[in-house]
Short mmCIF file of C-alpha atoms in Angstrom, two decimals:
data_model
loop_
_atom_site.label_atom_id
_atom_site.label_comp_id
_atom_site.label_asym_id
_atom_site.label_seq_id
_atom_site.Cartn_x
_atom_site.Cartn_y
_atom_site.Cartn_z
CA MET A 41 18.53 71.25 83.61
CA VAL A 42 14.90 71.50 84.78
CA LYS A 43 12.62 68.60 83.87
CA VAL A 44 9.30 69.95 82.61
CA LYS A 45 6.04 68.52 83.89
CA VAL A 46 3.52 68.38 81.05
CA ILE A 47 -0.03 68.01 82.35
CA ASP A 48 -1.60 66.46 79.26
CA ALA A 49 -5.33 66.21 79.88
CA ILE A 50 -8.52 66.78 77.91
CA CYS A 51 -10.42 70.05 78.23
CA GLY A 52 -12.35 70.22 81.48
CA ALA A 53 -10.26 67.56 83.23
CA GLY A 54 -9.04 70.06 85.83
CA LYS A 55 -5.61 71.19 84.66
CA THR A 56 -6.10 74.81 85.72
CA SER A 57 -7.92 73.76 88.89
CA TYR A 58 -4.96 71.54 89.81
CA ALA A 59 -2.53 74.41 89.23
CA ILE A 60 -4.55 76.77 91.43
CA GLN A 61 -4.87 74.08 94.10
CA MET A 62 -1.09 73.50 94.00
CA MET A 63 -0.37 77.21 94.39
CA ASN A 64 -2.81 77.50 97.29
CA GLU A 65 -1.22 74.51 99.02
CA ASN A 66 2.10 76.33 98.86
CA THR A 67 0.59 79.40 100.53
CA LYS A 68 0.59 80.03 104.26
CA ILE A 69 -0.99 82.65 106.49
CA LYS A 70 1.26 85.64 107.04
CA SER A 71 -0.99 87.62 109.35
CA ILE A 72 -4.57 88.09 110.52
CA THR A 73 -5.77 91.65 111.01
CA ILE A 74 -9.15 92.64 112.41
CA GLY A 75 -11.07 94.49 109.76
CA THR A 76 -8.85 93.58 106.82
CA GLY A 77 -8.84 89.80 107.22
CA VAL A 78 -6.17 87.24 106.42
CA THR A 79 -2.95 88.03 104.55
CA TYR A 80 -1.26 85.12 102.80
CA VAL A 81 2.27 84.62 101.57
CA SER A 82 3.41 82.02 99.05
CA LYS A 83 6.32 79.70 99.79
CA LYS A 84 7.23 79.87 96.10
CA LYS A 85 7.45 82.58 93.46
CA TYR A 86 5.22 81.92 90.46
CA ILE A 87 4.92 83.17 86.92
CA TYR A 88 1.57 82.06 85.51
CA VAL A 89 1.14 82.44 81.74
CA THR A 90 -2.26 82.22 80.07
CA PRO A 91 -3.61 83.03 76.58
CA PHE A 92 -6.44 85.34 77.67
CA LEU A 93 -6.87 88.30 79.97
CA ASN A 94 -10.02 86.84 81.57
CA GLU A 95 -7.94 83.88 82.77
CA VAL A 96 -5.54 86.39 84.33
CA THR A 97 -8.48 87.61 86.43
CA ARG A 98 -9.43 84.04 87.39
CA VAL A 99 -5.93 83.26 88.68
CA ILE A 100 -5.80 86.49 90.70
CA ASN A 101 -9.24 85.84 92.23
CA ASP A 102 -8.86 82.11 92.94
CA THR A 103 -5.38 82.04 94.49
CA LYS A 104 -4.73 82.99 98.09
CA ALA A 105 -1.31 84.49 97.47
CA ILE A 106 -0.89 87.94 96.00
CA PHE A 107 -0.34 87.93 92.24
CA SER A 108 0.66 91.03 90.32
CA GLU A 109 -0.35 91.80 86.77
CA PRO A 110 2.02 93.90 84.64
CA SER A 111 0.41 97.23 83.79
CA VAL A 112 0.95 99.65 80.93
CA LYS A 113 0.49 102.44 83.47
CA PHE A 114 4.11 101.86 84.58
CA LYS A 115 6.17 104.07 82.25
CA GLY A 116 3.75 103.21 79.46
CA SER A 117 5.10 99.64 79.16
CA LYS A 118 3.86 96.31 80.50
CA LEU A 119 7.28 94.82 79.73
CA ALA A 120 9.09 97.43 81.85
CA HIS A 121 6.66 96.77 84.70
CA LEU A 122 7.14 93.01 84.32
CA LYS A 123 10.92 93.40 84.68
CA LEU A 124 10.46 95.44 87.86
CA LEU A 125 8.08 92.86 89.34
CA ILE A 126 10.60 90.08 88.65
CA GLU A 127 13.42 92.09 90.20
CA ASN A 128 11.23 92.48 93.29
CA GLY A 129 10.54 88.71 93.38
CA GLU A 130 6.75 89.05 93.13
CA SER A 131 4.43 86.34 91.81
CA ILE A 132 3.11 87.37 88.41
CA VAL A 133 0.31 86.43 86.03
CA MET A 134 0.60 87.46 82.38
CA THR A 135 -0.40 86.58 78.82
CA HIS A 136 1.57 84.48 76.33
CA VAL A 137 2.30 87.57 74.23
CA LEU A 138 4.13 89.29 77.08
CA PHE A 139 6.01 86.10 78.00
CA SER A 140 7.41 85.86 74.47
CA MET A 141 9.11 89.25 74.98
CA LEU A 142 11.37 88.15 77.85
CA ASP A 143 14.98 89.05 77.14
CA GLU A 144 18.22 87.43 78.31
CA GLU A 145 18.70 89.79 81.25
CA THR A 146 15.18 89.20 82.55
CA LEU A 147 15.55 85.41 82.18
CA ASP A 148 18.72 85.61 84.27
CA ASP A 149 16.76 87.50 86.95
CA ILE A 150 14.11 84.75 86.86
CA ARG A 151 16.83 82.12 87.45
CA ILE A 152 18.33 84.09 90.33
CA GLU A 153 14.93 84.61 91.99
CA GLY A 154 14.01 80.90 91.68
CA TYR A 155 10.63 81.15 89.97
CA THR A 156 8.19 78.36 89.11
CA LEU A 157 6.54 78.62 85.68
CA ILE A 158 2.95 77.51 85.05
CA MET A 159 2.03 77.85 81.37
CA ASP A 160 -1.61 77.37 80.41
CA GLU A 161 -1.49 76.01 76.84
CA VAL A 162 1.61 75.72 74.70
CA ALA A 163 3.55 78.80 73.66
CA ASN A 164 4.29 80.14 70.21
CA VAL A 165 7.90 78.94 70.15
CA LEU A 166 8.58 79.03 66.39
CA GLU A 167 7.81 81.65 63.77
CA GLN A 168 8.91 81.90 60.15
CA LEU A 169 10.48 85.26 59.34
CA LYS A 170 9.86 87.33 56.25
CA THR A 171 13.19 86.57 54.63
CA THR A 172 13.91 85.12 51.20
CA SER A 173 16.55 82.72 49.94
CA LYS A 174 18.14 85.74 48.21
CA ASP A 175 18.50 87.49 51.59
CA ILE A 176 20.14 84.41 53.07
CA ASN A 177 22.55 83.93 50.15
CA TYR A 178 23.44 87.62 50.26
CA LEU A 179 24.36 87.46 53.97
CA LEU A 180 26.35 84.27 53.44
CA ARG A 181 28.32 85.78 50.52
CA LEU A 182 29.19 88.82 52.63
CA ASN A 183 30.29 86.57 55.50
CA SER A 184 27.81 88.39 57.73
CA ILE A 185 26.45 85.16 59.18
CA SER A 186 27.64 81.64 59.86
CA ILE A 187 25.56 78.50 60.26
CA GLU A 188 26.37 76.44 63.32
CA ALA A 189 25.08 73.27 64.99
CA LYS A 190 21.39 72.49 64.44
CA GLY A 191 21.19 75.36 61.95
CA GLN A 192 21.62 78.12 64.50
CA VAL A 193 22.65 81.42 62.90
CA ARG A 194 25.54 83.48 64.27
CA TRP A 195 26.18 87.08 63.25
CA ILE A 196 29.92 87.41 62.56
CA ASP A 197 30.11 90.73 60.69
CA ASP A 198 31.73 93.09 63.20
CA ASP A 199 31.84 95.86 60.58
CA TYR A 200 28.09 95.86 60.07
CA ASN A 201 26.80 99.32 60.91
CA LYS A 202 23.12 99.22 61.52
CA ASN A 203 22.94 103.01 61.55
CA LEU A 204 23.87 103.02 57.86
CA ASN A 205 22.16 99.81 56.74
CA ASN A 206 19.20 98.72 58.81
CA SER A 207 17.77 96.14 56.41
CA PHE A 208 18.93 93.24 58.58
CA ASP A 209 18.93 94.82 62.01
CA TYR A 210 16.23 92.48 63.29
CA LEU A 211 18.16 89.43 62.09
CA ARG A 212 21.33 90.56 63.83
CA ASP A 213 19.40 91.19 67.06
CA LEU A 214 17.80 87.75 66.92
CA ALA A 215 21.15 86.09 66.20
CA ASP A 216 22.78 87.93 69.11
CA THR A 217 20.11 86.55 71.48
CA ASP A 218 20.44 82.93 70.18
CA ASN A 219 16.95 83.06 68.66
CA LEU A 220 17.72 82.73 64.93
CA TYR A 221 17.71 79.47 62.97
CA ILE A 222 17.86 78.58 59.29
CA TYR A 223 16.21 75.87 57.24
CA ASN A 224 17.83 74.54 54.07
CA ASP A 225 19.14 77.99 53.02
CA GLN A 226 15.59 78.98 52.07
CA ALA A 227 13.90 80.18 55.25
CA MET A 228 14.78 81.68 58.61
CA PHE A 229 12.92 81.11 61.85
CA TRP A 230 12.67 82.90 65.16
CA THR A 231 12.59 80.43 68.03
CA MET A 232 11.90 81.30 71.62
CA ASN A 233 15.06 81.37 73.70
CA VAL A 234 15.19 77.98 75.43
CA LYS A 235 16.17 79.81 78.63
CA ALA A 236 12.50 80.85 78.77
CA PHE A 237 11.99 77.35 80.18
CA THR A 238 15.38 76.31 81.59
CA SER A 239 15.70 79.45 83.77
CA PHE A 240 12.91 78.27 86.07
CA GLN A 241 13.25 75.98 89.08
CA GLU A 242 10.05 74.17 88.09
CA VAL A 243 7.97 74.22 84.89
CA TYR A 244 4.39 73.05 84.41
CA ILE A 245 2.76 73.03 80.95
CA LEU A 246 -1.04 72.63 80.89
CA THR A 247 -2.16 71.36 77.49
CA TYR A 248 -3.70 68.48 75.54
CA LEU A 249 -2.17 65.98 73.09
CA PHE A 250 1.28 67.45 73.69
CA ASP A 251 2.99 64.93 71.39
CA GLY A 252 1.39 66.66 68.40
CA GLN A 253 2.38 70.19 69.45
CA ILE A 254 5.19 72.27 67.95
CA GLN A 255 6.42 72.99 71.48
CA LYS A 256 7.10 69.26 71.89
CA TYR A 257 9.31 69.25 68.78
CA TYR A 258 11.00 72.43 70.03
CA TYR A 259 11.79 70.64 73.31
CA ASP A 260 13.24 67.73 71.34
CA LEU A 261 15.37 70.18 69.35
CA HIS A 262 16.83 71.73 72.50
CA GLU A 263 16.96 68.42 74.41
CA VAL A 264 14.62 69.69 77.10
CA GLN A 265 13.49 66.76 79.26
CA TYR A 266 9.84 66.37 80.20
CA ASP A 267 7.40 63.92 81.79
CA LYS A 268 3.70 63.70 80.97
CA PHE A 269 0.91 63.45 83.53
CA SER A 270 -2.87 63.11 83.58
CA VAL A 271 -5.19 64.70 86.15
CA LYS A 272 -7.47 62.71 88.45
CA TYR A 273 -10.10 64.12 90.80
CA GLU A 274 -10.48 61.97 93.89
CA ASN A 275 -11.53 62.62 97.49
CA ASN A 276 -12.39 66.25 96.70
CA LYS A 277 -8.89 66.92 95.42
CA TYR A 278 -7.00 67.00 92.12
CA HIS A 279 -4.02 64.64 91.74
CA LEU A 280 -1.36 64.13 89.09
CA ILE A 281 -1.02 60.55 87.86
CA ASN A 282 1.19 58.97 85.22
CA TYR A 283 -0.08 59.87 81.76
CA ASP A 284 -2.96 57.66 80.65
CA SER A 285 -4.89 58.49 77.47
CA LYS A 286 -7.85 56.46 78.81
CA ALA A 287 -8.28 59.15 81.46
CA ASP A 288 -9.68 61.32 78.64
CA LYS A 289 -12.84 59.19 78.50
CA ARG A 290 -12.97 59.85 74.76
CA GLU A 291 -15.77 57.34 74.25
CA GLU A 292 -18.02 59.57 76.37
CA VAL A 293 -17.07 62.61 74.31
CA GLY A 294 -17.83 60.66 71.13
CA LYS A 295 -21.38 60.03 72.32
CA LEU A 296 -21.91 63.77 72.65
CA LEU A 297 -20.66 64.69 69.15
CA ASN A 298 -23.31 64.35 66.46
CA ILE A 299 -21.00 64.44 63.42
CA TYR A 300 -22.74 65.05 60.11
CA GLU A 301 -22.34 62.29 57.51
CA ASP A 302 -23.94 62.13 54.06
CA TYR A 303 -25.64 58.90 55.00
CA ARG A 304 -26.72 57.83 58.46
CA GLN A 305 -27.66 54.19 58.98
CA ASP A 306 -29.58 54.98 62.15
CA THR A 307 -31.92 57.46 60.43
CA GLY A 308 -31.56 56.54 56.76
CA ARG A 309 -30.90 60.22 56.07
CA LYS A 310 -29.19 60.95 52.79
CA SER A 311 -27.49 64.19 51.83
CA ILE A 312 -24.37 65.31 49.98
CA LEU A 313 -22.89 68.18 52.03
CA ASN A 314 -19.62 66.27 52.45
CA SER A 315 -19.25 65.37 48.78
CA ASN A 316 -20.79 68.05 46.59
CA TYR A 317 -18.15 70.77 46.83
CA ASP A 318 -15.47 69.17 44.62
CA ASP A 319 -15.36 66.49 41.98
CA PHE A 320 -15.44 63.30 44.03
CA ARG A 321 -16.32 61.22 40.96
CA PHE A 322 -12.73 60.75 39.91
CA ASN A 323 -10.28 58.46 41.67
CA VAL A 324 -8.29 61.21 43.38
CA ASN A 325 -6.87 61.48 46.88
CA THR A 326 -9.47 63.48 48.80
CA ASP A 327 -7.27 63.55 51.92
CA PHE A 328 -5.96 66.94 50.81
CA TYR A 329 -9.35 68.54 50.13
CA LEU A 330 -9.79 71.74 52.17
CA SER A 331 -6.06 71.99 52.96
CA SER A 332 -4.19 75.28 52.52
CA THR A 333 -2.96 74.05 49.14
CA TRP A 334 -6.52 73.19 48.08
CA PHE A 335 -7.73 76.67 49.04
CA SER A 336 -4.79 78.35 47.26
CA LYS A 337 -5.92 76.91 43.93
CA ASN A 338 -8.86 79.36 43.99
CA LYS A 339 -11.61 76.75 43.71
CA GLU A 340 -14.33 79.40 43.50
CA ASP A 341 -17.13 77.03 42.49
CA SER A 342 -16.28 74.65 45.33
CA ILE A 343 -16.07 77.47 47.86
CA LYS A 344 -19.44 78.82 46.73
CA GLN A 345 -20.91 75.35 47.16
CA LEU A 346 -19.40 75.04 50.62
CA ASN A 347 -20.96 78.38 51.51
CA LYS A 348 -24.35 76.99 50.48
CA ASN A 349 -23.62 73.85 52.49
CA LEU A 350 -22.93 75.86 55.63
CA TYR A 351 -26.17 77.77 55.22
CA SER A 352 -28.10 74.55 54.55
CA TYR A 353 -26.55 72.80 57.55
CA PHE A 354 -27.28 75.60 60.01
CA ARG A 355 -30.65 76.49 58.46
CA THR A 356 -32.26 73.13 57.63
CA GLN A 357 -30.13 70.18 58.82
CA VAL A 358 -29.83 71.43 62.41
CA PRO A 359 -31.85 74.68 62.59
CA THR A 360 -29.96 76.89 65.02
CA LYS A 361 -29.97 80.53 66.10
CA ASN A 362 -26.86 82.43 65.04
CA GLU A 363 -25.79 83.08 68.62
CA ASN A 364 -25.59 79.32 69.22
CA ILE A 365 -23.31 78.70 66.22
CA PHE A 366 -19.54 78.85 65.97
CA TRP A 367 -17.46 78.00 62.94
CA THR A 368 -13.98 78.33 61.48
CA THR A 369 -11.83 78.06 58.40
CA LYS A 370 -8.54 79.57 57.28
CA LYS A 371 -9.07 83.24 58.10
CA GLN A 372 -8.02 84.63 54.72
CA TYR A 373 -10.91 82.71 53.14
CA ALA A 374 -13.49 83.31 55.86
CA SER A 375 -15.17 86.21 54.07
CA LYS A 376 -16.02 83.87 51.18
CA PHE A 377 -18.17 81.78 53.55
CA LYS A 378 -20.06 84.73 54.96
CA ASN A 379 -23.85 84.31 54.80
CA ALA A 380 -26.99 84.79 56.87
CA LYS A 381 -25.91 82.03 59.29
CA THR A 382 -22.11 82.25 59.21
CA LYS A 383 -21.32 85.76 60.34
CA PHE A 384 -17.82 87.17 59.87
CA ASN A 385 -16.12 90.50 60.39
CA LYS A 386 -12.43 91.26 60.43
CA LYS A 387 -12.40 92.60 63.99
CA ASP A 388 -13.55 89.29 65.54
CA ASP A 389 -16.34 91.07 67.41
CA ARG A 390 -18.37 88.30 69.05
CA THR A 391 -21.44 90.57 69.15
CA LYS A 392 -21.38 90.79 65.35
CA ASP A 393 -20.13 87.39 64.20
CA ASN A 394 -19.86 83.71 65.13
CA PHE A 395 -16.49 83.01 63.47
CA ILE A 396 -13.57 81.98 65.69
CA SER A 397 -9.92 81.37 64.80
CA LEU A 398 -8.63 77.91 63.87
CA ASN A 399 -6.19 77.66 66.75
CA ILE A 400 -8.41 79.02 69.49
CA ARG A 401 -7.82 77.50 72.94
CA ALA A 402 -8.53 78.01 76.62
CA THR A 403 -11.72 80.08 76.36
CA ASN A 404 -15.23 79.36 77.64
CA ASP A 405 -16.87 82.17 75.66
CA TYR A 406 -18.68 79.76 73.31
CA ALA A 407 -19.89 77.18 75.83
CA ASN A 408 -23.51 78.09 74.97
CA CYS A 409 -23.02 77.06 71.32
CA THR A 410 -24.74 73.83 70.29
CA VAL A 411 -23.57 73.63 66.65
CA ALA A 412 -20.08 73.90 65.13
CA ALA A 413 -18.48 73.76 61.70
CA TYR A 414 -14.78 73.14 61.04
CA VAL A 415 -14.15 73.92 57.36
CA TYR A 416 -10.46 73.16 57.07
CA ASN A 417 -7.99 70.28 56.69
CA ARG A 418 -5.07 70.90 59.05
CA PHE A 419 -1.52 70.12 57.97
CA MET A 420 1.71 71.46 59.36
CA ASN A 421 3.40 74.25 57.42
CA PRO A 422 5.82 72.37 55.10
CA LEU A 423 8.75 74.63 56.01
CA GLU A 424 8.06 74.21 59.74
CA LYS A 425 7.80 70.46 59.25
CA GLY A 426 11.07 70.43 57.29
CA PHE A 427 12.74 72.60 59.93
CA PHE A 428 12.28 69.82 62.48
CA GLU A 429 12.60 66.76 60.24
CA ILE A 430 15.97 67.84 58.79
CA ARG A 431 17.19 67.80 62.40
CA GLY A 432 16.00 64.23 62.89
CA ILE A 433 12.85 65.09 64.83
CA VAL A 434 9.78 63.02 63.97
CA VAL A 435 6.64 65.09 63.36
CA ASN A 436 3.13 63.67 63.78
CA GLU A 437 0.90 65.77 61.51
CA ASP A 438 -2.19 63.69 62.20
CA LEU A 439 -1.91 64.20 65.95
CA LEU A 440 -1.36 67.93 65.42
CA ALA A 441 -4.49 68.08 63.23
CA VAL A 442 -6.78 66.20 65.60
CA SER A 443 -5.41 68.17 68.55
CA ASP A 444 -6.48 71.44 66.95
CA LEU A 445 -9.86 69.98 65.97
CA VAL A 446 -10.61 68.65 69.47
CA GLN A 447 -9.56 71.94 71.03
CA PHE A 448 -11.90 73.76 68.63
CA LEU A 449 -14.87 71.48 69.35
CA PHE A 450 -14.37 71.86 73.09
CA ARG A 451 -15.08 75.55 72.87
CA GLY A 452 -18.76 74.59 72.48
CA CYS A 453 -21.38 72.98 74.73
CA VAL A 454 -19.71 69.54 74.63
CA ARG A 455 -17.40 70.87 77.36
CA ASN A 456 -20.52 71.01 79.58
CA GLY A 457 -21.44 67.41 78.82
CA GLU A 458 -24.13 68.41 76.30
CA VAL A 459 -24.77 67.00 72.82
CA MET A 460 -23.27 69.15 70.04
CA ASN A 461 -23.86 68.95 66.27
CA CYS A 462 -20.76 69.19 64.05
CA TYR A 463 -20.20 69.77 60.34
CA ILE A 464 -16.67 68.69 59.31
CA PRO A 465 -16.60 68.40 55.49
CA SER A 466 -12.99 67.15 55.29
CA SER A 467 -13.04 63.33 55.24
CA ARG A 468 -9.50 63.23 56.63
CA MET A 469 -10.41 65.38 59.63
CA ARG A 470 -13.54 63.35 60.34
CA ASN A 471 -11.60 60.08 60.17
CA LEU A 472 -8.91 61.43 62.47
CA LEU A 473 -11.60 62.43 64.94
CA TYR A 474 -13.12 58.94 64.83
CA ASP A 475 -9.64 57.43 65.33
CA TRP A 476 -9.11 59.73 68.30
CA MET A 477 -12.39 58.58 69.85
CA GLU A 478 -11.21 54.96 69.59
CA TYR A 479 -7.71 55.71 71.02
CA LYS A 480 -6.09 54.83 67.69
CA ILE A 481 -4.21 58.11 67.63
#
């Protein structure tokens, strides 16, 4: 089985630059033609997967070899075009969404062709399905499914006629492609077919704090082997070295983050934006403030106060133009924080708002922003956590939380080595960030 190379390095360390350099080093001149220039050919066949279309353009422009991008113009389907490109053995660049659609037949073609996978940022490898415990019990009573090793679901009802009863068609299809798992008879999950990684000759994952990512736990579940590396730039070239968290230079990042606190010893400034939105007077565990559970309790007064806090922070604490602000919270509550400084619209139109999603990664679109607010307390979905833990896989929720927070902050000007102001009202998230800066996590 292929051993995955995880390039685990902080934003801006050169992960993508290393990947492009590696691909160019494996490219040789095929021909030189007067008038048209040099034609290159790659010694290897690559599939490069990235979250955003603008990164697709970067890979095409910065690599010497010819990369093809699946187009909807081919029979009206990018997926159909992708399959043809793979059958022809062409190097391909695509988005994560398209990669998640690869079927068994296409993965077999990838194995036969001997492709190398380069995945920029972790994939969505696990997704809870809209099934209930009643659905699961019903299928078990009818002997339509069986539960096998590690909770994998097999469809065993040969008499099931999906033309007459299509309620569970999608479950049968997922089970038939080895993509359906169950948790504790109360939830079902789609997982990406592990062949999406094991069908390649080589696999490179470009990410940060991999040990806190769901894809890491997914690899543990499927016993996929991996090694972690850091990136070092030396003698005008990027090199992979054995993983070293000190290569992050977190202490330098910490100096650039001006994190709001209610009291600052250096200035003597006093305020209450971190402690006026809920009743901090009582001896309660504030570690869960601003979590999904906290929000679900409809704390309208607290949310209204937080809205005022955001306005106050952006308007008076660190006066900033709206175009230089970016902020986030759980999207279903974002409209409640909408004000003159925190713009939000459901279509995520950057020209009309400054809200970005919680799990945003791998984009430079906000590098001009000098102020950020992270109004959330990140925990793993309890059912997802249970899905892994019941299988003996240890989950690190704190590392997952700080990973998402660091990725969010690095969308702003700190990625350019500039000072950035941050409002993070969750005490847990702030403390995790401080621990990260000191290599405690």
